PDB file of C-alpha atoms in Angstrom:
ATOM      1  CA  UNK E   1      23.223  -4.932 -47.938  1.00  0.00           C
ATOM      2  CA  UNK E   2      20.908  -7.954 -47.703  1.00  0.00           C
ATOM      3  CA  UNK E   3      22.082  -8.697 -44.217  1.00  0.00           C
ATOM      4  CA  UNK E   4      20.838  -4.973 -43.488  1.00  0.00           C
ATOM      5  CA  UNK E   5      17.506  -5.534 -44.963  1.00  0.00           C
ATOM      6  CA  UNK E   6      16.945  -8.699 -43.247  1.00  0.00           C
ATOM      7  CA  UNK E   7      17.864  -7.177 -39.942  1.00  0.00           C
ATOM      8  CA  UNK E   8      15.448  -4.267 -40.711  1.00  0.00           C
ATOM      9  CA  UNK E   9      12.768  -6.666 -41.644  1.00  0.00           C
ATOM     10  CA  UNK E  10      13.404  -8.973 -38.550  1.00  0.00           C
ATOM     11  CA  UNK E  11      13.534  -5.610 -36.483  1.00  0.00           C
ATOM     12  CA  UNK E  12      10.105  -4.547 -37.739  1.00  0.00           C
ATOM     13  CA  UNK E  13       7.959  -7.837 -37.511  1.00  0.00           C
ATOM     14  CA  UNK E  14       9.474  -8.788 -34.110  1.00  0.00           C
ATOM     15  CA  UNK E  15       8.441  -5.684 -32.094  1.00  0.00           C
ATOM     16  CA  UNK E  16       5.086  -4.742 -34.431  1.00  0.00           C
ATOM     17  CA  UNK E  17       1.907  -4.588 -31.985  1.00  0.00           C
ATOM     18  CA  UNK E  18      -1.117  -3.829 -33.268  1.00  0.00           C
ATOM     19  CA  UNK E  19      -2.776  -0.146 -32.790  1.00  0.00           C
ATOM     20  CA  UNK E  20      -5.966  -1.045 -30.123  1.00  0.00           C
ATOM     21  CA  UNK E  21      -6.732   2.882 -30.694  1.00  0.00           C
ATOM     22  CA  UNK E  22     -10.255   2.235 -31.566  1.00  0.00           C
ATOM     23  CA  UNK E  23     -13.054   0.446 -30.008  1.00  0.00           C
ATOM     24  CA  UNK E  24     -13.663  -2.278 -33.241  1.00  0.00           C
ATOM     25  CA  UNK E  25      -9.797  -2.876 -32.864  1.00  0.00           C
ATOM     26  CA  UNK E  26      -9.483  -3.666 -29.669  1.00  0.00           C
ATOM     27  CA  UNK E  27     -12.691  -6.152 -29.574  1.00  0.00           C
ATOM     28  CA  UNK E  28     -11.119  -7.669 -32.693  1.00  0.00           C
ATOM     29  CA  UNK E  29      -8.141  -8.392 -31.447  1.00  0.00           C
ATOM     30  CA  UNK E  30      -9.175  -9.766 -27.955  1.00  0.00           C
ATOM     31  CA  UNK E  31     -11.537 -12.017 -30.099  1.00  0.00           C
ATOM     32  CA  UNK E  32      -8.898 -13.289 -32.442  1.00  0.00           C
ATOM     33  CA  UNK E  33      -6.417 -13.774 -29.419  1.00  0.00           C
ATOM     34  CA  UNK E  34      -8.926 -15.380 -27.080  1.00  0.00           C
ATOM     35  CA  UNK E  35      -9.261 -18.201 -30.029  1.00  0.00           C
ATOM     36  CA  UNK E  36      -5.701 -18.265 -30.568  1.00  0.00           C
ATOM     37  CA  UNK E  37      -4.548 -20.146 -27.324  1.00  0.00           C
ATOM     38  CA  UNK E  38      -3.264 -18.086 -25.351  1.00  0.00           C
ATOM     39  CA  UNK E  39      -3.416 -17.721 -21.298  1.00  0.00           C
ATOM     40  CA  UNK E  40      -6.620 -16.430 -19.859  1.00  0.00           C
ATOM     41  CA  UNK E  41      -4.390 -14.317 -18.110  1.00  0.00           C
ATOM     42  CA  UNK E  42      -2.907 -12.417 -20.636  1.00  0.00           C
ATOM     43  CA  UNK E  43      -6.209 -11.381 -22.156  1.00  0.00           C
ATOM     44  CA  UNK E  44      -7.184 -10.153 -18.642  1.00  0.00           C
ATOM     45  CA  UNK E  45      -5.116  -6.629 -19.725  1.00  0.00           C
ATOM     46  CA  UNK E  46      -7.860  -5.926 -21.879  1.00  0.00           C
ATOM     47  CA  UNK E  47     -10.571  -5.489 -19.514  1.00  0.00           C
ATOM     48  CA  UNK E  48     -11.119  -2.853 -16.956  1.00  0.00           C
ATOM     49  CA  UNK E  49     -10.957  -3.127 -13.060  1.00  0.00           C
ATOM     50  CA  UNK E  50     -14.683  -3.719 -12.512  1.00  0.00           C
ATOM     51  CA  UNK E  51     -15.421  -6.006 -15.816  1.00  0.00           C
ATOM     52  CA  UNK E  52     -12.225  -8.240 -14.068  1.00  0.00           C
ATOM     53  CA  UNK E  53     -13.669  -7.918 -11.014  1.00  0.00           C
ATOM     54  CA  UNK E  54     -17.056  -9.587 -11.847  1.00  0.00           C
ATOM     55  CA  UNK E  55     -15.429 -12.193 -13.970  1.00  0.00           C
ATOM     56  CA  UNK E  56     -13.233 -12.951 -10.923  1.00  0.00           C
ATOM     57  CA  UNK E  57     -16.954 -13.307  -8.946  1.00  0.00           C
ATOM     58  CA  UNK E  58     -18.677 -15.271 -11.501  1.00  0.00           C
ATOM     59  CA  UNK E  59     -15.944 -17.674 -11.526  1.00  0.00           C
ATOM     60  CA  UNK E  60     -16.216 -18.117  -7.865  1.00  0.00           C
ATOM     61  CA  UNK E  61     -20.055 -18.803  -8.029  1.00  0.00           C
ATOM     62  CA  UNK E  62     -19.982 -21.163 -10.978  1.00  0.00           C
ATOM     63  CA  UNK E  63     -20.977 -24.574 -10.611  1.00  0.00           C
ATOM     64  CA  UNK E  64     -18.038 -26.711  -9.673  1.00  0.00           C
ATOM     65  CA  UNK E  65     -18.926 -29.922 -12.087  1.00  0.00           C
ATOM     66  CA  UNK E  66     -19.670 -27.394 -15.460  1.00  0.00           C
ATOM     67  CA  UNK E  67     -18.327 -27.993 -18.896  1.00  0.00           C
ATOM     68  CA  UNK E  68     -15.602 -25.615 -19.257  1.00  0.00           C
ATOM     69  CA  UNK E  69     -14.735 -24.166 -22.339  1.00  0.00           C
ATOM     70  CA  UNK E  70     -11.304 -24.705 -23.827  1.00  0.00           C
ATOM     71  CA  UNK E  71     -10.438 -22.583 -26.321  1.00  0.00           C
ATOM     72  CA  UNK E  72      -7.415 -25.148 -27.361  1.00  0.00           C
ATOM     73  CA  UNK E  73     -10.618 -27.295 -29.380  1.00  0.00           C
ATOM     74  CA  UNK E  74     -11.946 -24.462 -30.982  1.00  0.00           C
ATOM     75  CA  UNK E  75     -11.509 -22.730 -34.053  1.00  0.00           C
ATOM     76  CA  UNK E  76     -12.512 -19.174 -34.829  1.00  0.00           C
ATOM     77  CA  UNK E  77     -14.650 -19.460 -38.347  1.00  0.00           C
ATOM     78  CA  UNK E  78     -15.424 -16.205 -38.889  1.00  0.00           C
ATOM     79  CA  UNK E  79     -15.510 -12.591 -37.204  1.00  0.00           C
ATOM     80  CA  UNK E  80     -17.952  -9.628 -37.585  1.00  0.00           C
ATOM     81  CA  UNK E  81     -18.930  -6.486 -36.867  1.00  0.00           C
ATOM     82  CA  UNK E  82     -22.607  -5.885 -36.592  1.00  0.00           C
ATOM     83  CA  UNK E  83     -22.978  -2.433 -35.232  1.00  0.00           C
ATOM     84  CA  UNK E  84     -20.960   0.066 -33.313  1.00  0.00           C
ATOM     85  CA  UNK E  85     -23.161   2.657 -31.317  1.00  0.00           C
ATOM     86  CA  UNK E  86     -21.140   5.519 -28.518  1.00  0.00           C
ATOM     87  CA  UNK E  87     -23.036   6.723 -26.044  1.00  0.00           C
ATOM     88  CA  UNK E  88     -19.841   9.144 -25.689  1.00  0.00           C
ATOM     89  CA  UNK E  89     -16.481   9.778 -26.753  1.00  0.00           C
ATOM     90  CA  UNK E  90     -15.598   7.141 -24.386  1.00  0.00           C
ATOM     91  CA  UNK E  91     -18.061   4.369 -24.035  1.00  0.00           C
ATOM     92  CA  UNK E  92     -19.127   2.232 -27.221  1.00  0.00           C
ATOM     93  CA  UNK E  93     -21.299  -0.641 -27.387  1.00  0.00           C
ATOM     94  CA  UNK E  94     -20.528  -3.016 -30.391  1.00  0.00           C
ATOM     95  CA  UNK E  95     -22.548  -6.272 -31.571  1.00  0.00           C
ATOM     96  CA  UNK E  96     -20.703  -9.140 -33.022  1.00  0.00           C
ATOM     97  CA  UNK E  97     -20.899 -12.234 -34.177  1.00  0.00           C
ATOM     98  CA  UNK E  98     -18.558 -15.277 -34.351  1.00  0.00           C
ATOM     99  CA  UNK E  99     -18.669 -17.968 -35.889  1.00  0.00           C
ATOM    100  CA  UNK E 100     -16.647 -21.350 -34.768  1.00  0.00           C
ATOM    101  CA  UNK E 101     -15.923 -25.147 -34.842  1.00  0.00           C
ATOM    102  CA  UNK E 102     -15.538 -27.145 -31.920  1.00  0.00           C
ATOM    103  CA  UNK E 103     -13.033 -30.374 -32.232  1.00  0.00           C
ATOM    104  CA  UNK E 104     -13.019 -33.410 -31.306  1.00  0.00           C
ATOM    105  CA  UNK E 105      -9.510 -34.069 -29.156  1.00  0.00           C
ATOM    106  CA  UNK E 106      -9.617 -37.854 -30.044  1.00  0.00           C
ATOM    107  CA  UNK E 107      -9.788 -37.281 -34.076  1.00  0.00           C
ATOM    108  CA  UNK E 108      -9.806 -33.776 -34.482  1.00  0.00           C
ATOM    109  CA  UNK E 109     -12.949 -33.593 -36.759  1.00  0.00           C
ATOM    110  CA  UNK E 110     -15.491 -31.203 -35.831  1.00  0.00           C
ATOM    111  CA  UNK E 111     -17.922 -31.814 -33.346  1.00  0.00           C
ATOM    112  CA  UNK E 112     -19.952 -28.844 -33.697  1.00  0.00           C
ATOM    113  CA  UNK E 113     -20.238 -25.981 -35.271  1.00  0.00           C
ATOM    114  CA  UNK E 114     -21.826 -22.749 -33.208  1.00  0.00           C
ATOM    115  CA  UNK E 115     -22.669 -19.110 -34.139  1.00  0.00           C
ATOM    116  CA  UNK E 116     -23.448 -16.090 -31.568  1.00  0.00           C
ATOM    117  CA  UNK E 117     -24.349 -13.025 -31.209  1.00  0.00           C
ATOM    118  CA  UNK E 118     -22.505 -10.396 -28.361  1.00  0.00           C
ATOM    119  CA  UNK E 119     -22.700  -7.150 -27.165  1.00  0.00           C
ATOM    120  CA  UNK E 120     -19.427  -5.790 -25.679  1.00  0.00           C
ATOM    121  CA  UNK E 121     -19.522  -2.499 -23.959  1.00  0.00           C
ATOM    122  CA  UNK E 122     -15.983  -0.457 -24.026  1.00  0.00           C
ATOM    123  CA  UNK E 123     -14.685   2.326 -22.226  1.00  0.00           C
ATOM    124  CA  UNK E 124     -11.756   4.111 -22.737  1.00  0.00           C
ATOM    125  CA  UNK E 125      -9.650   5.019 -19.928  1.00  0.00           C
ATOM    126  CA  UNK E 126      -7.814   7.948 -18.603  1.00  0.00           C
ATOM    127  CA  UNK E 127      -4.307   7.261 -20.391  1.00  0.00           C
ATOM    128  CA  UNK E 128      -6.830   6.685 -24.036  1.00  0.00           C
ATOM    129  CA  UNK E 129      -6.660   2.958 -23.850  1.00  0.00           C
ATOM    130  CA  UNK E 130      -9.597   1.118 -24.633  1.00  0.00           C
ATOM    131  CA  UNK E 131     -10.663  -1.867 -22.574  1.00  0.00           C
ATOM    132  CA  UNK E 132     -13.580  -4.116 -22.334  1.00  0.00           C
ATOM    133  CA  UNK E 133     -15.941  -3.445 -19.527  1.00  0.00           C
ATOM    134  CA  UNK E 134     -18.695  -5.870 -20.577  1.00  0.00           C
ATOM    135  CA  UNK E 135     -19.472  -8.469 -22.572  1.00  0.00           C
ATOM    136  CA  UNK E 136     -23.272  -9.854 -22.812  1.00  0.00           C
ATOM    137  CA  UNK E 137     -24.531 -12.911 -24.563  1.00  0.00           C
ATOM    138  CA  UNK E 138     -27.308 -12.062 -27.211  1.00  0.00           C
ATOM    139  CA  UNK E 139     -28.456 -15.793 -28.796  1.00  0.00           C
ATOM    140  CA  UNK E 140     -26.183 -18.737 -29.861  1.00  0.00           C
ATOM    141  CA  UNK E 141     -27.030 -21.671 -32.260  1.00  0.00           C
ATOM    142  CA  UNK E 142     -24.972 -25.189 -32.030  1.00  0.00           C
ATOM    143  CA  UNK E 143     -25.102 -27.877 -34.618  1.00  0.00           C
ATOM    144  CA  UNK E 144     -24.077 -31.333 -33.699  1.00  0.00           C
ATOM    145  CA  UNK E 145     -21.956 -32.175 -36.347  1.00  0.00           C
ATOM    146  CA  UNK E 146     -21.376 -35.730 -34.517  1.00  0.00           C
ATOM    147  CA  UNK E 147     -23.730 -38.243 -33.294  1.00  0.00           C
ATOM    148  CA  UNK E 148     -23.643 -38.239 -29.736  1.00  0.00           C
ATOM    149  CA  UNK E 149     -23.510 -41.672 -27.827  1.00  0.00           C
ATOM    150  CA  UNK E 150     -26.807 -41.563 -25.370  1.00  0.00           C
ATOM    151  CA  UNK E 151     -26.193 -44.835 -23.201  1.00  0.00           C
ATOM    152  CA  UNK E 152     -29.891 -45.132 -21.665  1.00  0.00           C
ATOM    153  CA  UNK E 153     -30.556 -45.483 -18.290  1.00  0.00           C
ATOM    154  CA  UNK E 154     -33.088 -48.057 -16.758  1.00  0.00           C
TER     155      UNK E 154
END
């Protein structure tokens, strides 16, 4: 009988995937999976054609030499919700804010410490999935929680 119940329970946890049936749970989970290390392209099934598209295009035009983010030295702090506001049934905008530490690879202390605000526009699509079609950058705060070496030039 235990065996059974372990089976069931290994069963159950093993194939669970979360319900994106909403527009606050799929932004939530594509926040919390974007900080949790995993592929860039395995987040890019939560986006629609033309949101990929322009990502695709901005990555082309960016400058060759600038600091790329890697989400491997950050860590998600906090997660929230500021407003949710559909135009229609099938396009919601929703602000957010997140909260996260930057670490240092050498020690791993933190570095700094940032909090910004989003706006993510989702559609829904045809088959009733939702999927992000934009995400905009509202106003970001660091703090240097390191010095940071300045060698001066002459």
């Amino acid at each position: 009988m235990k065996l059974f119940f372990a089976g069931l329970l290994l069963a159950l946890t093993g194939c669970w995937e979360p319900k994106l049936d909403t527009p606050e749970a799929l932004l939530q989970h594509y926040v919390y999976l974007s900080f949790s290390g995993v592929d860039a392209k395995e987040l890019e099934q939560y986006f629609t054609p033309d949101f990929l598209q322009k990502l695709q295009e901005e990555q082309k035009e960016a400058v060759p030499n600038a600091r790329q983010i890697s989400y491997k030295n950050l860590h998600l702090k906090k997660y929230t919700l500021l407003s949710k506001l559909c135009e229609t049934e099938k396009v919601c905008q929703l602000r957010f804010e997140i909260s996260y530490d930057e670490m240092s690879p050498s020690d791993k202390s933190i570095s700094f410490s940032t909090e910004t605000k989003k706006i993510a526009v989702v559609k829904q699509t045809e088959n009733k999935e939702w999927k992000l079609d934009e995400i905009d950058h509202l106003k970001t705060e660091h703090e240097i929680k390191k010095e940071i070496d300045v060698n001066p030039t002459k």
